[in-house]
Each structure stands twice: as C-alpha cells, then as structure tokens.
Coordinates of C-alpha atoms and ligand atoms in Angstrom, one line a residue:
X16 CA 0.0 0.0 0.0
X17 CA 1.4 3.4 -1.0
X18 CA 2.4 5.7 1.9
X19 CA 1.3 9.3 1.4
X20 CA 3.0 12.3 2.9
X21 CA 2.5 16.0 2.4
X22 CA 2.8 19.3 4.3
X23 CA 1.8 22.9 4.2
X24 CA 3.8 25.7 5.7
X25 CA 2.2 27.6 8.6
X26 CA 2.4 31.1 7.2
X27 CA -1.2 32.1 7.8
X28 CA -4.5 31.3 6.2
X29 CA -4.9 28.7 3.4
X30 CA -6.1 29.9 0.0
X31 CA -7.8 28.3 -3.0
X32 CA -4.5 27.4 -4.6
X33 CA -3.6 25.3 -1.5
X34 CA -7.0 23.7 -1.7
X35 CA -7.0 22.7 -5.3
X36 CA -3.3 22.0 -5.6
X37 CA -2.9 19.9 -2.4
X38 CA -5.7 19.6 0.2
X39 CA -8.4 18.3 -2.2
X40 CA -6.1 15.4 -2.9
X41 CA -5.4 14.8 0.8
X42 CA -9.1 14.4 1.4
X43 CA -9.4 11.8 -1.3
X44 CA -6.2 9.9 -0.4
X45 CA -7.0 9.5 3.3
X46 CA -9.8 7.1 2.3
X47 CA -7.5 4.5 0.8
X48 CA -3.9 5.1 1.9
X49 CA -1.9 5.4 5.1
X50 CA -1.5 9.2 5.1
X51 CA 0.7 11.7 7.0
X52 CA -0.3 15.3 6.6
X53 CA 1.6 17.9 8.6
X54 CA 1.9 21.6 9.3
X55 CA 5.4 22.7 8.3
X56 CA 6.2 25.0 11.1
X57 CA 10.0 24.5 11.0
X58 CA 9.9 25.6 7.4
X59 CA 8.0 28.7 8.3
X60 CA 10.8 29.9 10.5
X61 CA 12.8 31.1 7.5
X62 CA 10.7 34.3 7.6
X63 CA 11.2 34.8 11.3
X64 CA 7.6 35.0 12.7
X65 CA 7.1 36.2 16.3
X66 CA 6.2 33.3 18.8
X67 CA 2.6 34.5 18.9
X68 CA 2.3 34.6 15.1
X69 CA 3.9 31.2 14.8
X70 CA 1.5 29.7 17.2
X71 CA -1.6 31.3 15.7
X72 CA -0.6 30.3 12.2
X73 CA -0.1 26.7 13.2
X74 CA -3.5 26.7 14.8
X75 CA -5.1 28.3 11.8
X76 CA -3.8 25.7 9.4
X77 CA -4.9 22.9 11.7
X78 CA -8.4 24.4 11.9
X79 CA -8.5 24.8 8.1
X80 CA -7.2 21.2 7.5
X81 CA -10.1 19.9 9.5
X82 CA -12.6 22.3 7.9
X83 CA -11.6 20.9 4.5
X84 CA -12.4 17.4 5.6
X85 CA -9.2 15.9 6.8
X86 CA -10.1 13.3 9.3
X87 CA -7.8 12.6 12.2
X88 CA -9.2 9.1 12.6
X89 CA -8.2 8.3 9.0
X90 CA -5.0 10.3 8.4
X91 CA -2.2 11.2 10.8
X92 CA -2.4 15.0 11.1
X93 CA 0.5 16.5 13.0
X94 CA 2.7 19.5 13.5
X95 CA 6.2 19.1 12.1
X96 CA 8.0 20.4 15.2
X97 CA 6.2 17.8 17.3
X98 CA 8.4 15.2 15.5
X99 CA 12.0 16.3 16.2
X100 CA 13.2 13.1 14.4
X101 CA 12.6 15.1 11.2
X102 CA 15.3 17.5 12.3
X103 CA 17.8 14.7 12.9
X104 CA 17.1 13.2 9.4
X105 CA 17.5 16.7 8.0
X106 CA 21.0 17.0 9.6
X107 CA 22.0 13.6 8.2
X108 CA 20.8 14.3 4.7
X109 CA 22.6 17.7 4.7
X110 CA 25.9 15.8 4.9
X111 CA 25.3 14.6 1.3
X112 CA 23.4 17.6 -0.1
X113 CA 25.8 19.7 -2.2
X114 CA 25.7 23.5 -2.1
X115 CA 25.8 23.6 -5.9
X116 CA 22.7 21.6 -6.4
X117 CA 20.9 23.5 -3.6
X118 CA 21.9 26.8 -5.2
X119 CA 20.4 25.7 -8.5
X120 CA 17.0 25.2 -7.1
X121 CA 14.4 27.5 -8.6
X122 CA 12.7 28.4 -5.4
X123 CA 16.0 29.4 -3.8
X124 CA 17.0 31.6 -6.8
X125 CA 13.5 33.2 -6.5
X126 CA 14.0 33.9 -2.8
X127 CA 17.4 35.5 -3.4
X128 CA 15.7 37.7 -5.9
X129 CA 12.7 38.7 -3.8
X130 CA 14.3 38.7 -0.3
X131 CA 18.0 39.6 -0.9
X132 CA 18.4 40.6 2.8
X133 CA 17.3 37.3 4.3
X134 CA 19.2 34.6 2.4
X135 CA 19.7 32.3 5.4
X136 CA 21.1 28.8 5.5
X137 CA 17.7 27.2 6.0
X138 CA 16.5 28.7 2.8
X139 CA 19.4 27.0 1.0
X140 CA 18.7 23.7 2.7
X141 CA 14.9 24.0 2.4
X142 CA 14.8 21.0 0.0
X143 CA 16.7 18.8 2.4
X144 CA 14.3 19.5 5.2
X145 CA 11.4 18.8 2.8
X146 CA 13.1 15.6 1.7
X147 CA 13.4 14.6 5.4
X148 CA 9.7 15.3 6.0
X149 CA 8.8 12.9 3.2
X150 CA 11.3 10.1 3.5
X151 CA 11.0 9.9 7.3
X152 CA 7.8 8.0 6.7
X153 CA 9.2 6.2 3.6
X154 CA 6.6 7.8 1.5
X155 CA 5.7 6.8 -2.1
X156 CA 3.3 9.6 -3.1
X157 CA 3.3 13.3 -2.3
X158 CA 0.2 15.3 -3.3
X159 CA 1.4 18.8 -4.1
X160 CA 0.9 21.6 -6.6
X161 CA 3.0 22.1 -9.7
X162 CA 5.4 24.5 -8.0
X163 CA 6.7 21.6 -5.8
X164 CA 7.8 19.4 -8.7
X165 CA 11.5 20.3 -8.5
X166 CA 11.6 19.8 -4.7
X167 CA 10.3 16.3 -5.3
X168 CA 13.0 15.6 -7.8
X169 CA 15.5 16.7 -5.2
X170 CA 13.9 14.4 -2.7
X171 CA 14.4 11.5 -5.0
X172 CA 18.0 12.5 -5.5
X173 CA 18.7 12.5 -1.8
X174 CA 16.8 9.2 -1.2
X175 CA 18.6 7.4 -3.9
X176 CA 22.0 8.9 -2.9
X177 CA 21.5 7.5 0.6
X178 CA 20.6 4.1 -0.8
X179 CA 23.6 4.0 -3.1
X180 CA 26.0 5.4 -0.5
X181 CA 25.2 2.7 2.0
X182 CA 24.4 0.0 -0.5
X183 CA 20.8 -0.5 0.8
X184 CA 17.4 -0.5 -0.7
X185 CA 15.9 1.5 2.2
X186 CA 14.1 4.7 1.0
X187 CA 11.6 4.6 -1.8
X188 CA 11.8 7.3 -4.4
X189 CA 8.6 9.4 -3.9
X190 CA 6.7 11.1 -6.7
X191 CA 4.6 14.3 -6.8
X192 CA 1.1 13.1 -7.2
X193 CA -2.3 14.3 -8.4
X194 CA -4.5 11.3 -9.1
X195 CA -3.0 10.4 -12.5
X196 CA -3.6 14.0 -13.7
X197 CA -1.2 16.8 -14.3
X198 CA -0.1 18.7 -11.3
X199 CA -2.2 21.8 -10.7
X200 CA -1.3 25.5 -10.7
X201 CA -4.1 27.9 -9.7
X202 CA -3.4 31.3 -11.0
X203 CA -3.5 34.5 -9.0
X204 CA -6.1 37.3 -9.4
X205 CA -3.4 39.8 -10.0
X206 CA -2.7 38.7 -13.6
X207 CA 0.3 36.8 -12.2
X208 CA 1.3 33.2 -12.6
X209 CA 0.4 31.6 -9.3
X210 CA -2.0 32.2 -6.5
X211 CA 0.2 32.8 -3.4
X212 CA -0.1 34.3 0.0
X213 CA 3.6 35.1 0.2
X214 CA 4.0 37.4 -2.8
X215 CA 0.8 39.4 -3.1
X216 CA -2.1 39.1 -0.8
X217 CA -4.5 40.5 -3.4
X218 CA -3.7 37.5 -5.7
X219 CA -5.2 35.1 -3.2
X220 CA -8.7 34.2 -2.0
X221 CA -8.5 32.6 1.4
X222 CA -10.8 29.8 2.6
X223 CA -11.7 32.0 5.5
X224 CA -12.6 35.1 3.4
X225 CA -16.2 36.4 3.8
X226 CA -18.5 36.9 0.8
X227 CA -17.9 40.6 0.9
X228 CA -14.1 40.2 0.8
X229 CA -14.4 37.6 -2.0
X230 CA -16.6 40.0 -4.0
X231 CA -14.1 42.8 -3.5
X232 CA -11.1 40.7 -4.5
X233 CA -12.8 39.3 -7.6
X234 CA -14.0 42.7 -8.8
X235 CA -10.5 44.0 -8.5
X236 CA -9.0 41.1 -10.5
X237 CA -6.8 42.2 -13.3
X238 CA -8.4 42.3 -16.8
X239 CA -7.9 44.5 -19.9
X240 CA -9.9 46.6 -22.3
X241 CA -11.3 43.5 -24.0
X242 CA -10.6 41.9 -27.4
X243 CA -10.7 44.0 -30.5
X244 CA -11.0 41.2 -33.0
X245 CA -13.1 38.0 -32.8
X246 CA -11.7 34.7 -31.8
X247 CA -8.3 35.9 -30.6
X248 CA -6.2 34.0 -28.0
X249 CA -6.6 35.3 -24.5
X250 CA -3.8 37.2 -22.7
X251 CA -2.6 35.6 -19.5
X252 CA -4.7 37.6 -17.0
X253 CA -7.8 36.8 -19.0
X254 CA -6.9 33.2 -19.4
X255 CA -6.6 33.1 -15.6
X256 CA -10.0 34.5 -15.1
X257 CA -11.5 31.9 -17.5
X258 CA -9.6 29.2 -15.6
X259 CA -11.5 30.3 -12.5
X260 CA -14.8 30.1 -14.3
X261 CA -13.9 26.6 -15.4
X262 CA -13.3 25.5 -11.8
X263 CA -16.1 27.3 -10.0
X264 CA -18.9 28.0 -12.4
X265 CA -21.1 25.7 -14.5
X266 CA -20.2 24.7 -18.0
X267 CA -23.1 26.9 -19.3
X268 CA -21.7 29.9 -17.6
X269 CA -18.2 29.3 -19.0
X270 CA -19.5 28.8 -22.5
X271 CA -21.7 31.9 -22.2
X272 CA -18.7 34.2 -21.3
X273 CA -16.4 32.4 -23.7
X274 CA -18.8 33.1 -26.6
X275 CA -19.1 36.7 -25.6
X276 CA -15.3 37.0 -25.5
X277 CA -15.0 35.5 -29.0
X278 CA -17.6 37.9 -30.3
X279 CA -15.8 40.9 -28.6
X280 CA -18.9 41.5 -26.5
X281 CA -17.5 40.6 -23.2
X282 CA -18.2 42.8 -20.2
X283 CA -15.7 41.7 -17.5
X284 CA -17.9 43.4 -14.8
X285 CA -20.7 40.9 -15.5
X286 CA -18.3 38.0 -15.6
X287 CA -16.7 38.9 -12.3
X288 CA -20.0 39.3 -10.6
X289 CA -21.1 35.8 -11.6
X290 CA -17.7 34.3 -10.8
X291 CA -17.6 35.9 -7.3
X292 CA -21.0 34.4 -6.5
X293 CA -19.9 31.0 -7.7
X294 CA -16.7 31.1 -5.6
X295 CA -18.8 32.2 -2.6
X296 CA -21.1 29.1 -3.0
X297 CA -18.0 26.9 -3.0
X298 CA -16.3 28.7 -0.1
X299 CA -19.2 29.2 2.3
X300 CA -19.4 25.7 3.8
X301 CA -15.6 25.7 4.4
X302 CA -15.8 29.2 6.0
X303 CA -18.6 28.0 8.3
X304 CA -16.7 25.0 9.4
X305 CA -13.6 27.2 10.1
X306 CA -15.8 29.4 12.3
X307 CA -17.3 26.5 14.2
X308 CA -13.9 24.9 14.9
X309 CA -11.6 27.7 15.6
X310 CA -12.4 28.2 19.2
X311 CA -12.5 24.5 20.1
X312 CA -9.1 24.5 21.8
X313 CA -9.7 21.1 23.5
X314 CA -10.5 19.3 20.3
X315 CA -7.6 20.9 18.4
X316 CA -5.2 20.0 21.2
X317 CA -6.5 16.4 21.2
X318 CA -6.1 16.1 17.4
X319 CA -2.5 17.5 17.5
X320 CA -1.5 15.2 20.4
X321 CA -2.9 12.1 18.7
X322 CA -1.2 13.0 15.4
X323 CA 2.1 13.7 17.1
X324 CA 2.1 10.3 18.8
X325 CA 1.4 8.4 15.6
X326 CA 3.8 10.4 13.5
X327 CA 6.6 10.0 16.0
X328 CA 6.2 6.3 16.1
X329 CA 6.8 6.0 12.4
X330 CA 9.6 8.6 12.4
X331 CA 11.4 7.1 15.4
X332 CA 11.4 3.7 13.6
X333 CA 13.0 5.2 10.5
X334 CA 15.6 7.1 12.6
X335 CA 16.5 3.9 14.5
X336 CA 17.1 2.1 11.2
X337 CA 18.9 5.0 9.6
X338 CA 21.3 5.3 12.5
X339 CA 22.0 1.6 12.3
X340 CA 22.7 1.8 8.5
X341 CA 25.0 4.8 8.9
X342 CA 26.9 3.1 11.6
X343 CA 25.9 4.8 14.8
X344 CA 26.0 1.8 17.1
X345 CA 26.2 1.4 20.8
X346 CA 29.6 0.6 22.3
Ligands
ADP24 P1 2.1 29.6 -0.7 O1 2.7 29.4 -2.0 O2 0.9 30.4 -0.7 O3 3.1 30.1 0.3 P2 2.5 26.9 0.2 O4 3.9 27.1 -0.4 O5 2.5 26.7 1.7 O6 1.6 28.2 -0.2 O7 1.8 25.7 -0.5 C1 1.3 24.5 0.1 C2 0.8 23.6 -0.9 O8 -0.2 24.2 -1.7 C3 1.8 23.0 -1.9 O9 1.5 21.6 -2.2 C4 1.7 23.8 -3.1 O10 2.1 23.2 -4.3 C5 0.2 24.1 -3.1 N1 0.0 25.4 -3.8 C6 0.2 26.6 -3.3 N2 -0.2 27.6 -4.2 C7 -0.7 26.9 -5.3 C8 -1.3 27.3 -6.5 N3 -1.5 28.5 -6.8 N4 -1.8 26.3 -7.3 C9 -1.7 25.0 -7.0 N5 -1.1 24.6 -5.8 C10 -0.6 25.5 -5.0
LIG25 N1 7.6 23.1 0.4 C1 6.1 22.9 0.5 C2 5.5 24.3 0.0 O1 6.1 25.3 0.1 C3 5.7 22.6 1.9 C4 6.3 21.3 2.4 C5 7.2 21.2 3.3 C6 6.0 20.0 1.9 N2 7.5 19.9 3.5 C7 6.8 19.2 2.6 C8 5.1 19.5 0.9 C9 6.8 17.8 2.4 C10 5.1 18.2 0.7 C11 5.9 17.3 1.4 O2 4.4 24.2 -0.4

C-alpha cells in the first residue's frame, strides 16, 4: 500500500491554490492510503515569525485542514516540530546535499531575488528539510501543486543517494502526485502566474474570506480593455479568469462568457459578478466549518497530540534504522 506524505507551511490562512493544488487530494487519499499530513512550522521559521504569530498560524492551518475534511481518525495529522526526528534526518541528509545543487533550485533563486536581505542557511537547505519530511515515513506519493515538482525531484536524488552510498534499498523514491492527472497550478487574481499568499495578498482568495471580501477581490482582479477582434487567443490575465470560471462555475456559464469573448462583446464586470457568487457558493461551507472549529481548543489539542504520537512512532522507527545503517551503534 502506498504511503502518502504532504505538508503545508504555517504562514497564515490557506487559499484556494492550496486547496486545489494539495488539500483536495489529501481528502481523497486519506480514504485509501496510510497518510501523514503535517503543518510545516520548522519551514515557516525562514521568515522569522514572532512566537505569537507562529503559534496562531499553526492553529489556523490545523483548523483549516479539519474544515476541508481531513479526518484525524483516518489520516495522521500533525505539527512538524512535534516530531524532532525530522530535524535529525535533515541533519543527516545535509551531509550529502551539495551546495551547488541546492543553489540551482528555482525556489532558492527566486527567494534570493525577492528577499535579498534574508538569504539564510535554512532557505538554501529548504529542499533537504522537505526531503526529510517525506522520507521519514518512507513515502511513495506526495500530493502537491505544480510548484513543488522540483523539490520532489531533489527528494528522489537525496533518497537514492542515501541508498547508493550505504548500499541498501531502504528509502523509496517518492513522486509528486495528483490522481493520475497533471499537477495543478491555480493562477493569481493579479494577472500573475500563481495564487500565493507570500507574494501578493491580493492575488489570493483565502478559505476564511467572507462573501464581501471575495466580491471585492474578484471585482479587482486584473483584466484588460477587452478583445478588439473576434476569436483571438486570451492574454494571460484573461486566461486566468477563465480558468477560475472553469473551476467554480457551470459549463453553461463558462461557455456563455467564452462566446461573448469570442464575439468581442464581453463585459468583465458581469463575468466577475457571476464568478464571485460561484466562488462564494463553494467557499461558504468551508468558512462556516472554520468558524465552528476555531475556538474548540480542547479538540484541536487532542487532534494534535494524537497525530504527534502516531507520526513520532513512524519517524522514530526510521531514525533507528537509519542510525544503524549509517553506523551509529552502541559501544
Ligand atoms: P504559498 O505558495 O501560498 O506560500 P505553500 O507554499 O505553503 O503556499 O503551499 C502549500 C501547498 O499548496 C503545496 O502543495 C503547493 O504546491 C500548493 N499550492 C500553493 N499555491 C498553489 C497554487 N497557486 N496552485 C496550486 N497549488 C498550490
Ligand atoms: N515546500 C512545500 C511548500 O512550500 C511545503 C512542504 C514542506 C511540503 N515539506 C513538505 C510539501 C513535504 C510536501 C511534502 O508548499
């Protein structure tokens, strides 16, 4: 049976990109596979949150995991820092992770460009920590969005390097996974490439956003003056808006606006009004569950403790075996 592992950084509220890229798969996979889903709070330290912010972000992600339908009885839901074995495996993997290959990683190059004053060592070794997260449970499948593809490739490199180095067949080589379909990339509302909370808050619709906020964000989404000739290809920002229609609206609605576009009769205001209402219909049940769960501290604590115990059991077994393979043996 394939083992499934995935995580989301605790950097605040989850957005629709996280949902469609990752969490929707978590919900499906927990029905059939042994799953480990965690809140990556060690990873979030690269941006130096205050202790209060760190704690509240972890809680937010846990609440939102549960609101999306993750079931602590089916999957192991845990907080990364509750499993310090991950940090030990990270240290061990770093011994065989080369600075050159880490520097070539696209996400690292992007961080250097966008945050030149905070290029810390953990940013460089982000892929080894991520690999440790995954292989600590000897995972086979990792449900993630398209942006994580390269990190998964590096995870396979580190796993197979370990196997080769110690002449063992110990770690499987995990793959990024989306139910046999291509990995997903949900665009931003700002005309940009990817919905993301880190880069531009206006690009993202959060699961916790109220209907008023969703309407406001969608109405502000980047569009243009409209096509001037019939049946022209759509510029990126417009393509993005239509991708949203495809996800959230009915086929009839999509076809209606697509025909108007092709006839140069599109009015983006009408399209956006309809799209906002369709997103709200999707989002409302999630937002209501978030509201209902967010103050249930006892339940949240219970879920986190239960997950930590199960995750540690699996992680501790791996660390025991890895130590033995490496040659850490008692005198
Ligand atoms: P963010 O990019 O907003 O900081 P994370 O990096 O914590 O979010 O992403 C957590 C998960 O959500 C990963 O599996 C990632 O691939 C997925 N994800 C994030 N943004 C998108 C998006 N726009 N489209 C598809 N998947 C996404
Ligand atoms: N790097 C992932 C992201 O930014 C989050 C993450 C950390 C992760 N560890 C992981 C995802 C392990 C899958 C498996 O989205």
